[in-house]
PDB file of C-alpha atoms in Angstrom:
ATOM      1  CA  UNK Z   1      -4.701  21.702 -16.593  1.00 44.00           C
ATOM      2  CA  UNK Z   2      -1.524  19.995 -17.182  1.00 44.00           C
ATOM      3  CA  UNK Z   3      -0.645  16.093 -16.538  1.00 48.00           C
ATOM      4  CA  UNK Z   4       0.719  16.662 -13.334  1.00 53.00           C
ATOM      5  CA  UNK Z   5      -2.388  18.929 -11.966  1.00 55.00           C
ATOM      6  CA  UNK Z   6      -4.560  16.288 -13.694  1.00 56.00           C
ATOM      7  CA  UNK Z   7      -3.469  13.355 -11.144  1.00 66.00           C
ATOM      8  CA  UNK Z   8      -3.480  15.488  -8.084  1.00 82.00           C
ATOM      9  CA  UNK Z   9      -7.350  13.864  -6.861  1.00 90.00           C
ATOM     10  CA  UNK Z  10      -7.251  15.418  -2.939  1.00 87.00           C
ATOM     11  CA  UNK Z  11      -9.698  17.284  -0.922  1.00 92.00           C
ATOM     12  CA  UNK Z  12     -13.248  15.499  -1.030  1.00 94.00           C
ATOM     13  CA  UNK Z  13     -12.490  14.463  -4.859  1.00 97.00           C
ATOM     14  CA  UNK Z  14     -11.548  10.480  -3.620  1.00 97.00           C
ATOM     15  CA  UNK Z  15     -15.114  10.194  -1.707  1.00 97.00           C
ATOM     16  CA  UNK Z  16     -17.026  11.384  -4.436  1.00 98.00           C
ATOM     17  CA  UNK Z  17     -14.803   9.230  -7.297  1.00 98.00           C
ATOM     18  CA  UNK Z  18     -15.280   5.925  -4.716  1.00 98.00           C
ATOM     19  CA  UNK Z  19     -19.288   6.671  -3.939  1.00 98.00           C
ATOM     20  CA  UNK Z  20     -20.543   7.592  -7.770  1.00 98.00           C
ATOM     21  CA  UNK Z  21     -17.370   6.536  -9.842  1.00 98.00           C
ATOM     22  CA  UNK Z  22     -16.659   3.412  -8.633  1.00 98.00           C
ATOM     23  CA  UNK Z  23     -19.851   1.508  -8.822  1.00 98.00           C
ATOM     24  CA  UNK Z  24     -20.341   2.094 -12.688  1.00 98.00           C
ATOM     25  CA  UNK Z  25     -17.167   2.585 -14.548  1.00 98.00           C
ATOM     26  CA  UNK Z  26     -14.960   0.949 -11.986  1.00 98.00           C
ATOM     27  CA  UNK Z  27     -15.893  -2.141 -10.036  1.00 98.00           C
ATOM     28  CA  UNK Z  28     -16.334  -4.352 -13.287  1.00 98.00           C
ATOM     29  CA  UNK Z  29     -13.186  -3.286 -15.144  1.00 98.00           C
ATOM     30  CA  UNK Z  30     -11.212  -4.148 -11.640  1.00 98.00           C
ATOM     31  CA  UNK Z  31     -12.762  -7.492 -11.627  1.00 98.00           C
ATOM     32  CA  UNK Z  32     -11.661  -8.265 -15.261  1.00 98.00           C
ATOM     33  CA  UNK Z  33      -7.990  -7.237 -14.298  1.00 98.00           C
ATOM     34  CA  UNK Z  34      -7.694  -8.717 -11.086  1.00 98.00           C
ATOM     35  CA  UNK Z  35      -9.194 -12.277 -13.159  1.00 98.00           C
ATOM     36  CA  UNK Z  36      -6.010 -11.974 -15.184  1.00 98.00           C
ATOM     37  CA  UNK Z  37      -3.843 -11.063 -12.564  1.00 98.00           C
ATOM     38  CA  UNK Z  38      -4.933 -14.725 -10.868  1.00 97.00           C
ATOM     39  CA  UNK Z  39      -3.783 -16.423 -13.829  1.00 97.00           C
ATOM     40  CA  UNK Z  40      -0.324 -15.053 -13.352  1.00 95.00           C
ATOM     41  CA  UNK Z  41       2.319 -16.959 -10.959  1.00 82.00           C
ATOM     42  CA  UNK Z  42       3.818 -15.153  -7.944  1.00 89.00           C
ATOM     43  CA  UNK Z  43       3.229 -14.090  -4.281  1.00 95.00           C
ATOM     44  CA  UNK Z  44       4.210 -10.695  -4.459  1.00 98.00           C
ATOM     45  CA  UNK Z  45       2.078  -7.889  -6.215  1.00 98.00           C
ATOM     46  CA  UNK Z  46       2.569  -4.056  -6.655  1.00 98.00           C
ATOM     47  CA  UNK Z  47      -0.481  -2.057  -7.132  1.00 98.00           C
ATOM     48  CA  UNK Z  48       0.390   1.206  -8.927  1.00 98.00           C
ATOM     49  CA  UNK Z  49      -2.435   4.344  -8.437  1.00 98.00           C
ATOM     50  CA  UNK Z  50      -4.366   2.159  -6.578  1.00 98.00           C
ATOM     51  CA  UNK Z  51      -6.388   4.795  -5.824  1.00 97.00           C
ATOM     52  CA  UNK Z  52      -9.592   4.828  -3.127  1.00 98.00           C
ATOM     53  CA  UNK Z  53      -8.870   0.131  -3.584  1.00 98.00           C
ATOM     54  CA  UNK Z  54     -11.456  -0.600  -5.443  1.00 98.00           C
ATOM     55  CA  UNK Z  55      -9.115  -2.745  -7.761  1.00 98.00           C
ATOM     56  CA  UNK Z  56      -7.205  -3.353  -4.744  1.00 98.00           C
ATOM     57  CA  UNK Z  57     -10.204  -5.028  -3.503  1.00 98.00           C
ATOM     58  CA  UNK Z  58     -10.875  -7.397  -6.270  1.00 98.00           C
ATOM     59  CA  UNK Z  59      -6.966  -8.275  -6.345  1.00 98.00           C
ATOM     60  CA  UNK Z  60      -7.084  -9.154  -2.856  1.00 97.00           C
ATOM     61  CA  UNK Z  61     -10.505 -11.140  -3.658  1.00 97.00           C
ATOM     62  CA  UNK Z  62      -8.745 -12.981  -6.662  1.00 97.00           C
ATOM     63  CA  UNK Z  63      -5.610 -13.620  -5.278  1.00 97.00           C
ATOM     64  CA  UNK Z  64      -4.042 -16.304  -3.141  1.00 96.00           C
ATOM     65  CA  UNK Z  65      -4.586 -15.778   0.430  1.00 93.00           C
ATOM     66  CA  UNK Z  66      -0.415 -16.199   0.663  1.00 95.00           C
ATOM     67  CA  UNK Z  67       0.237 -13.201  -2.234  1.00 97.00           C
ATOM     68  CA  UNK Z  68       1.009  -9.608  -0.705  1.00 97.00           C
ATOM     69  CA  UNK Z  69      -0.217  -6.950  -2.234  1.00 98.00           C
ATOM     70  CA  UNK Z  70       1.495  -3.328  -1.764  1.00 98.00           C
ATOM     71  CA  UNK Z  71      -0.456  -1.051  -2.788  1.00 98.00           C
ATOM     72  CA  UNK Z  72       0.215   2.562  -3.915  1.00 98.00           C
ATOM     73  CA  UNK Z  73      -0.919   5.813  -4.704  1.00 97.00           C
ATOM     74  CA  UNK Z  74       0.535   9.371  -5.746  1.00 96.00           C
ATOM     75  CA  UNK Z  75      -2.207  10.752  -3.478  1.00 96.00           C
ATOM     76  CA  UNK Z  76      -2.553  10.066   0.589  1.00 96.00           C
ATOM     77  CA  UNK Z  77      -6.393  11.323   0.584  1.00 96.00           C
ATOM     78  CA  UNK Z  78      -7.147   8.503  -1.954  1.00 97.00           C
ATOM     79  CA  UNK Z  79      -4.977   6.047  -0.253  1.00 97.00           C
ATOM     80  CA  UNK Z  80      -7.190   7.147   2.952  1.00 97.00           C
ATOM     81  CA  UNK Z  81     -10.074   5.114   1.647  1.00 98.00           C
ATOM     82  CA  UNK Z  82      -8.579   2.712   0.568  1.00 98.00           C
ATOM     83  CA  UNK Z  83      -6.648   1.552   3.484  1.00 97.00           C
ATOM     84  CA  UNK Z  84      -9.573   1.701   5.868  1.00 96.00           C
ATOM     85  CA  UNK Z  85     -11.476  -1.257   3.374  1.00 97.00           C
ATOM     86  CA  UNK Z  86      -8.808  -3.383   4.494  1.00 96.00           C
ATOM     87  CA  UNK Z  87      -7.548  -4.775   7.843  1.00 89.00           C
ATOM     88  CA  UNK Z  88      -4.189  -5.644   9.360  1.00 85.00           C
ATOM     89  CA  UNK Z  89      -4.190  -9.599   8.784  1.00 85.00           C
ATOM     90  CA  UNK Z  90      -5.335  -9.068   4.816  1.00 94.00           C
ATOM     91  CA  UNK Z  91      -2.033  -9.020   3.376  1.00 96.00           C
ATOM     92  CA  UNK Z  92      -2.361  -5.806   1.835  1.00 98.00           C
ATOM     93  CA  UNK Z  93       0.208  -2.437   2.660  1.00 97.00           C
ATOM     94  CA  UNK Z  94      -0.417   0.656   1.918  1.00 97.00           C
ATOM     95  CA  UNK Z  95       2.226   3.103   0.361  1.00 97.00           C
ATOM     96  CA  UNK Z  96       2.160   6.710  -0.548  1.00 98.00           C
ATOM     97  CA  UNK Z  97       4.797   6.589  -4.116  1.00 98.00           C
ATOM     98  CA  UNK Z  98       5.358   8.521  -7.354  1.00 97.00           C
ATOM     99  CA  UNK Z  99       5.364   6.062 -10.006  1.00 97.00           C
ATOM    100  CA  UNK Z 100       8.574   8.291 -12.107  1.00 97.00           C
ATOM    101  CA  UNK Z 101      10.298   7.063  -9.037  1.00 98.00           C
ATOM    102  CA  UNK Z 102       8.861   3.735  -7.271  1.00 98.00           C
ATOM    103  CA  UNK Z 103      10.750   3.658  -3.442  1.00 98.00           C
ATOM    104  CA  UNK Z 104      11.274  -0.323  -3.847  1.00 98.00           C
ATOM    105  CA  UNK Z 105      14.424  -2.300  -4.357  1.00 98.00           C
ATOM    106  CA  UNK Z 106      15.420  -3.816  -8.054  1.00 98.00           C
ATOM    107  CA  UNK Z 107      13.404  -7.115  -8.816  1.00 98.00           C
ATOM    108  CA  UNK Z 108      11.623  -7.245  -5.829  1.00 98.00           C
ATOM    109  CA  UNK Z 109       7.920  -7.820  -7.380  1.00 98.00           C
ATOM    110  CA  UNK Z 110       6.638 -10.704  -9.562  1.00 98.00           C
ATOM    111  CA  UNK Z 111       3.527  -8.780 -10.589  1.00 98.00           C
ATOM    112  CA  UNK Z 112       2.596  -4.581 -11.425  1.00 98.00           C
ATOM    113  CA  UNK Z 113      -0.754  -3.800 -11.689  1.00 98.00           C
ATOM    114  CA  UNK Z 114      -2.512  -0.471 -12.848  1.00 98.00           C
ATOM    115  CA  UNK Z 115      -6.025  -0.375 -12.978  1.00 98.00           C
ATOM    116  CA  UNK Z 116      -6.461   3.201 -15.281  1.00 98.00           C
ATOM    117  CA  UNK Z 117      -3.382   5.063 -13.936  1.00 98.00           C
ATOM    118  CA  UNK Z 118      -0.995   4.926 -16.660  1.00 98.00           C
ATOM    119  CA  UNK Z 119      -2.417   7.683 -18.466  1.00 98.00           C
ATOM    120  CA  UNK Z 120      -1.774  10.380 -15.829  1.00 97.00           C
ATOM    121  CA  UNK Z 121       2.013   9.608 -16.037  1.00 98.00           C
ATOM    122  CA  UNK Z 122       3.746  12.410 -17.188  1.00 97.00           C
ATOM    123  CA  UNK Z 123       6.689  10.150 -18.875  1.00 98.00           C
ATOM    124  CA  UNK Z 124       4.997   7.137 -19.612  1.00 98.00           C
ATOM    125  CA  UNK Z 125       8.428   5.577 -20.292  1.00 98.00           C
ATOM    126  CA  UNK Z 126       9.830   6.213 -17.918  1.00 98.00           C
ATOM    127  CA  UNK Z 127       7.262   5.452 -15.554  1.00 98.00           C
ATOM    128  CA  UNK Z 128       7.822   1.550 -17.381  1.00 98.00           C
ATOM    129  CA  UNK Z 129      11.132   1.586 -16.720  1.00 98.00           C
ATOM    130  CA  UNK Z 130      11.255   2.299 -13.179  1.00 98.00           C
ATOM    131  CA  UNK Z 131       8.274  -0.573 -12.902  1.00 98.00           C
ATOM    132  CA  UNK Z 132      10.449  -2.542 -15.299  1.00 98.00           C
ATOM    133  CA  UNK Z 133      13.001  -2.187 -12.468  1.00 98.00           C
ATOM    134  CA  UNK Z 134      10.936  -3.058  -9.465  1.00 98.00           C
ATOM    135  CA  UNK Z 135      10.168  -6.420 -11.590  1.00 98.00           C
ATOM    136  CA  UNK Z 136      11.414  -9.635 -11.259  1.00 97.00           C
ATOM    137  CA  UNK Z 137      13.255 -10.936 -14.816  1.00 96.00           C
ATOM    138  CA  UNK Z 138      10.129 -12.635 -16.533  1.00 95.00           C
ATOM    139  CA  UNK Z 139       8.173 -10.611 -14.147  1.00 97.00           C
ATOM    140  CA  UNK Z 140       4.169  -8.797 -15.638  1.00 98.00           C
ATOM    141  CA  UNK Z 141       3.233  -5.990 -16.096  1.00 98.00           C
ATOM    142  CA  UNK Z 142      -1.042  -5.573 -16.174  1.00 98.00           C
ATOM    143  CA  UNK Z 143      -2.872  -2.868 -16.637  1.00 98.00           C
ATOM    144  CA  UNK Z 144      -6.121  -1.571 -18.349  1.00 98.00           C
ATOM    145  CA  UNK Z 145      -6.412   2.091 -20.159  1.00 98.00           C
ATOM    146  CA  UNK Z 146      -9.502   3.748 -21.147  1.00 98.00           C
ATOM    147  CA  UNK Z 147     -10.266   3.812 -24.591  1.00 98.00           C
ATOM    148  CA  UNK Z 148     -11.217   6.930 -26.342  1.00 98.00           C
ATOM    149  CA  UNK Z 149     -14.326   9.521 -25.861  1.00 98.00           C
ATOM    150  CA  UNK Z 150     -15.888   8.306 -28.604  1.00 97.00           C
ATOM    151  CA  UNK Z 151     -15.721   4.835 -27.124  1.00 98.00           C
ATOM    152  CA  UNK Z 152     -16.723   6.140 -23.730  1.00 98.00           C
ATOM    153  CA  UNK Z 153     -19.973   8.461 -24.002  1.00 98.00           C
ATOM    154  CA  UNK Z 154     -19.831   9.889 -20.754  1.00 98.00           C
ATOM    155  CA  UNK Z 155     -16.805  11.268 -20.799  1.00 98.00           C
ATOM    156  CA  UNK Z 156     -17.463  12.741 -24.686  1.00 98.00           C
ATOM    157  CA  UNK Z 157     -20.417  14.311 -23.069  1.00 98.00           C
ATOM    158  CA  UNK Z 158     -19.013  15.412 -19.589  1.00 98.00           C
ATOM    159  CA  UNK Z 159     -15.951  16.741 -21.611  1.00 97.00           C
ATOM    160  CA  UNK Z 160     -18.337  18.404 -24.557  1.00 97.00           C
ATOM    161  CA  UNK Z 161     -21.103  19.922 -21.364  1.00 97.00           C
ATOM    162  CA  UNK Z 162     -18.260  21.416 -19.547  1.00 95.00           C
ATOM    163  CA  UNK Z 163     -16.446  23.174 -22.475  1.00 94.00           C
ATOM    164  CA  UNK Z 164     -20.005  24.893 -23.385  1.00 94.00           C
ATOM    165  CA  UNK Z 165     -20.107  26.704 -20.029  1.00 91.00           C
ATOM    166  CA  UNK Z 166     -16.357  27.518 -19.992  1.00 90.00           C
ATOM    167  CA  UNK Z 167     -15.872  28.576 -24.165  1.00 89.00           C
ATOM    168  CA  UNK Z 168     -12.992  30.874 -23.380  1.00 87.00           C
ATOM    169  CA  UNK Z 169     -10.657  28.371 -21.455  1.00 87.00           C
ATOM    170  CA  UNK Z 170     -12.344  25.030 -20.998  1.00 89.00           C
ATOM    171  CA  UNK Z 171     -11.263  22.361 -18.664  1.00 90.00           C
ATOM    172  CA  UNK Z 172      -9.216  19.704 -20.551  1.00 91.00           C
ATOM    173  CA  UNK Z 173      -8.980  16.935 -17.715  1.00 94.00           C
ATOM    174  CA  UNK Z 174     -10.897  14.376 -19.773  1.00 96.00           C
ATOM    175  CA  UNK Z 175      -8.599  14.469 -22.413  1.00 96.00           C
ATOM    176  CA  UNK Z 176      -5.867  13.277 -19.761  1.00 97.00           C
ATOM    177  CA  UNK Z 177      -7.776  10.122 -18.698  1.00 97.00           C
ATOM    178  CA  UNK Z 178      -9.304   9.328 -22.453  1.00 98.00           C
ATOM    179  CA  UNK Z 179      -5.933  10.729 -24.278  1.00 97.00           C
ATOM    180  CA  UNK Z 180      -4.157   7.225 -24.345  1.00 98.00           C
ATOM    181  CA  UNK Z 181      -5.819   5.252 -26.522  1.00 98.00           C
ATOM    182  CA  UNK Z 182      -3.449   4.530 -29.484  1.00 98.00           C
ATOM    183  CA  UNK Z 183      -2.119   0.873 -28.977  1.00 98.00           C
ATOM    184  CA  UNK Z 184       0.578   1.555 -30.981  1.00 98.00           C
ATOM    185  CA  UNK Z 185       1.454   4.280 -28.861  1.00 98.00           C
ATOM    186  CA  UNK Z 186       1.367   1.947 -25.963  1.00 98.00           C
ATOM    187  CA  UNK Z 187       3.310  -0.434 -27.115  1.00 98.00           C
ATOM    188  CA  UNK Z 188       5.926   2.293 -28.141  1.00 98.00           C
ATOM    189  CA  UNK Z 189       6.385   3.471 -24.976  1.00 98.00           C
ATOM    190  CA  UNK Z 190       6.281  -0.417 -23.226  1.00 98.00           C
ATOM    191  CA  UNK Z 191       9.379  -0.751 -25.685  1.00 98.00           C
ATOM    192  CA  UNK Z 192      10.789   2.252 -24.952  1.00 98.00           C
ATOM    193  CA  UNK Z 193      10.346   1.417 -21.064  1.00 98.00           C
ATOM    194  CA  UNK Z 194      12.748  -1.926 -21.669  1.00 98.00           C
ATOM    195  CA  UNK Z 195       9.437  -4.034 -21.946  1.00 97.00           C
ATOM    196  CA  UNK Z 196       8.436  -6.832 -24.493  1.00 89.00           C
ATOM    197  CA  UNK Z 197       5.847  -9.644 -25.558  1.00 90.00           C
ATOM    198  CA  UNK Z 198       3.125  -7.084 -25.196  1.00 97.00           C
ATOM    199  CA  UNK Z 199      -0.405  -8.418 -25.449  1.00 98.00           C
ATOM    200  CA  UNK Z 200      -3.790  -6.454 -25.820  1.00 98.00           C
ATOM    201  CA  UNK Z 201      -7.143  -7.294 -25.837  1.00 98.00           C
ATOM    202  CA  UNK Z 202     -10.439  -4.958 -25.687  1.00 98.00           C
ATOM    203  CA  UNK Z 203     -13.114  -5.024 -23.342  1.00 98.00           C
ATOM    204  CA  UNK Z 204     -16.358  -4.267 -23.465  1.00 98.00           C
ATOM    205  CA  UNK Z 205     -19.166  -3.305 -20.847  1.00 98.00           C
ATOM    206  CA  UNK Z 206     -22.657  -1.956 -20.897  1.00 98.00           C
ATOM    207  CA  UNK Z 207     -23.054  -1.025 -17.265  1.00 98.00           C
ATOM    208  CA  UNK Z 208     -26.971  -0.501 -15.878  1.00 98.00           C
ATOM    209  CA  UNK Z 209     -26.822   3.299 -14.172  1.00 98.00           C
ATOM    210  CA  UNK Z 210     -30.045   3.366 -12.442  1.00 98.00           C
ATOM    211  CA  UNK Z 211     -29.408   7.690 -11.942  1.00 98.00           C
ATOM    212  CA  UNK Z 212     -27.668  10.071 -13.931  1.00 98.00           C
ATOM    213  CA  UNK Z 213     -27.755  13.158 -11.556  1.00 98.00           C
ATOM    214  CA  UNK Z 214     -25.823  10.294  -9.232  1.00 98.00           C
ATOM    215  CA  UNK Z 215     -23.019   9.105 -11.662  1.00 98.00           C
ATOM    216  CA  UNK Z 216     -22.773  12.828 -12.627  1.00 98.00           C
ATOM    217  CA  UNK Z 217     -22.063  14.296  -9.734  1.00 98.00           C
ATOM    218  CA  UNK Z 218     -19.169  12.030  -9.792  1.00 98.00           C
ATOM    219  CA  UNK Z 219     -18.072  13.274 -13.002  1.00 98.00           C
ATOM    220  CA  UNK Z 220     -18.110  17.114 -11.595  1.00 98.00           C
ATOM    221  CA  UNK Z 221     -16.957  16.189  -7.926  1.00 98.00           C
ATOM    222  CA  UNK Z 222     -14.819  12.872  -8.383  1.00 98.00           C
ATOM    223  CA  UNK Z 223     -11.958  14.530 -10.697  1.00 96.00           C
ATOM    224  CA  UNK Z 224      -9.661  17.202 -10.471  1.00 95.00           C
ATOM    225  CA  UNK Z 225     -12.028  19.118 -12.924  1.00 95.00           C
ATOM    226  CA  UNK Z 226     -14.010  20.582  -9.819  1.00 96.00           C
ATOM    227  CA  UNK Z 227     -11.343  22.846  -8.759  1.00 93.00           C
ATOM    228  CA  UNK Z 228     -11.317  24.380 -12.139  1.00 91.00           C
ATOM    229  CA  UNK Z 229     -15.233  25.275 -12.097  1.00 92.00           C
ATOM    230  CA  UNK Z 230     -15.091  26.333  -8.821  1.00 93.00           C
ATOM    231  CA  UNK Z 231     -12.195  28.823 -10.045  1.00 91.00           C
ATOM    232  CA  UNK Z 232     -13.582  30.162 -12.647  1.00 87.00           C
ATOM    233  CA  UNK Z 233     -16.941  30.659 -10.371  1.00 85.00           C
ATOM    234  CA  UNK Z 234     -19.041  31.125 -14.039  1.00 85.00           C
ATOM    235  CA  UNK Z 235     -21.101  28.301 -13.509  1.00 92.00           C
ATOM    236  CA  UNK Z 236     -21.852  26.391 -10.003  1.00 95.00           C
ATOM    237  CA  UNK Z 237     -20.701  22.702  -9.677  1.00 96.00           C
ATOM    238  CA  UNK Z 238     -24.405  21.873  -8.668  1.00 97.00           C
ATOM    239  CA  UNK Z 239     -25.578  23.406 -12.086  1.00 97.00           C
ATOM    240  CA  UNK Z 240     -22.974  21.591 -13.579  1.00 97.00           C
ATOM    241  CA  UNK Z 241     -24.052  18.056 -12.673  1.00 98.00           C
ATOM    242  CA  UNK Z 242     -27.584  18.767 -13.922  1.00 98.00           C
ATOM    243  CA  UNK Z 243     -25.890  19.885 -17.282  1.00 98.00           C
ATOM    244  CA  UNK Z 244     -24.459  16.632 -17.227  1.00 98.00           C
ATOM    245  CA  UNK Z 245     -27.092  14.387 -16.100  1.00 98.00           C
ATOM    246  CA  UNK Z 246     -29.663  15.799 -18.402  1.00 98.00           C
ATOM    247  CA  UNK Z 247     -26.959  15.462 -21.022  1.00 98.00           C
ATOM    248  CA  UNK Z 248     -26.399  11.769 -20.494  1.00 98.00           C
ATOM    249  CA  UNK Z 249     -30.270  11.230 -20.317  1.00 98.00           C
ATOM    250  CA  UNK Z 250     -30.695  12.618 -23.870  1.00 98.00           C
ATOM    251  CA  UNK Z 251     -28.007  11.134 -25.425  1.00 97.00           C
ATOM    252  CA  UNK Z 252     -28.421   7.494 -23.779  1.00 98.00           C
ATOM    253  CA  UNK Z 253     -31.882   7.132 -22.472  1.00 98.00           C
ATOM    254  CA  UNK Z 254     -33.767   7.914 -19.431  1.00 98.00           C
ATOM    255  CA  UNK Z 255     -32.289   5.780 -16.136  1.00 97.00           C
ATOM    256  CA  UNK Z 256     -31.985   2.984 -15.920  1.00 97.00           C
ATOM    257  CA  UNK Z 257     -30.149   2.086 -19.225  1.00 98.00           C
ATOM    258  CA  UNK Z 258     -27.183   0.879 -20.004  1.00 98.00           C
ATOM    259  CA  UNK Z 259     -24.022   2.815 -20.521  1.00 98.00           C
ATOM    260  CA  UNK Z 260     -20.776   1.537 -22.987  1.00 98.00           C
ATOM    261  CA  UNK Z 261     -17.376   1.344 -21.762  1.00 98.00           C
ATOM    262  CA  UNK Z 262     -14.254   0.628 -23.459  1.00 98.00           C
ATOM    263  CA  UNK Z 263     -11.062  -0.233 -22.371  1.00 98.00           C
ATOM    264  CA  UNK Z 264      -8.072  -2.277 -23.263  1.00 98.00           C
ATOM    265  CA  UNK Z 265      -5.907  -4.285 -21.225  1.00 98.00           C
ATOM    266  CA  UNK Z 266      -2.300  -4.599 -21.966  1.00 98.00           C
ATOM    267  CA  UNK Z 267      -0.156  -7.849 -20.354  1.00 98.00           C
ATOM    268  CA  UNK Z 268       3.764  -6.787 -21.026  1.00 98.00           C
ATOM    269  CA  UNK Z 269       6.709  -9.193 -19.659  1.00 95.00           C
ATOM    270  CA  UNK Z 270       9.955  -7.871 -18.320  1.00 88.00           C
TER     271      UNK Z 270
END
């Protein structure tokens, strides 16, 4: 799957990434960036993959009532659910954009925000230059990215479960989200994309997940990784998320318990 099939979440993949995504390795790491975003002066705020608005919901939460938010998304099915969370007089818009080519003016925004989208860019620097552009001089640029498998155990074993079943061509989404780890990588490309005065800092969660079979049918259903078991028609997508689930209950402990995250937040100035 390459980067570009990777970021293409349509069909009934948004419902299932909002319902059994969202709640556990979501809503707490949209919190923490939307906190930060608070802290930053201005009024007007581009969201960038903002997905089914679950970080555009804690923005609009953190924010002054005064800031707009516009909020965008590669994909319209995502930006579907999103836009119905939210009503006319919120100060949030809703915009269908490619982030290798944002459909705003120069210097128009005082604050970018990506809450785990950068990864799925398939020029990362140039994806920071046309955000660059879209900034106001001194404007921010915020964002989180997912640290790597090993870091994150669900994905290490969703990744790992899957390959088993497919051994001749195994699905490689997860190494898309969990593939941009390297800070110094980061921060290569944030130079490279005209940006400097890059800060980083690591966070940490252990999120309660009171059922596995629930989170892991997001992890089969909520990602472009379903239409490649449902090619391949080896293994059923229902037999999948038990693989999974039983998976995660052997390597973490029976439900509830308390699954690690990692992530790290990058703050770069224009």
């Amino acid at each position: 799957m390459s980067d570009a099939a990777a970021a293409q979440f349509t069909g009934d993949i948004p419902r299932f990434y909002d319902e059994h995504l969202g709640p556990v390795i979501f809503v707490d790491y949209a919190a923490d960036l939307a906190r930060r975003a608070a802290t930053i002066a201005g009024s007007n705020v581009l969201e960038i993959a903002a997905g089914t608005g679950i970080s555009t919901a804690a923005l609009r939460a953190a924010l002054p009532a005064g800031a707009h938010i516009t909020a965008t998304d590669l994909n319209p099915a995502m930006l579907d659910i999103a836009s119905k969370k939210f009503s006319g007089g919120d100060g949030v818009e809703f915009r269908q954009a490619d982030a290798m080519a944002l459909p705003f003016e120069d210097a128009r925004f005082d604050l970018a925000t990506i809450q785990f989208g950068v990864m799925f860019f398939p020029d990362r620097p140039a994806a920071y230059a046309q955000i660059k552009r879209v900034l106001k001089p001194g404007g921010a640029l915020l964002f989180n990215v997912w640290g790597d498998m090993a870091a994150n155990p669900f994905a290490e074993i969703a990744h790992a479960t899957v390959a088993h079943h497919f051994p001749d061509n195994p699905p490689k989404f997860y190494q898309t989200p969990f593939g941009y780890a390297d800070a110094a990588q980061v921060r290569a490309d944030l130079v490279r994309g005209g940006f400097g005065d890059v800060e980083r800092e690591i966070v940490r969660f252990h999120k309660p997940v009171g059922d596995w079979r629930h989170f892991a049918r997001g992890l089969v259903f909520g990602n472009p990784i379903i239409s490649d078991i449902e090619a391949a028609g080896e293994v059923s997508p229902e037999d999948m998320v038990t693989a999974i689930a039983d998976a995660l209950q052997t390597r973490i402990g029976a439900a509830p318990a308390a699954l690690p995250l990692e992530a790290s937040v990058y703050l770069a100035r224009a």
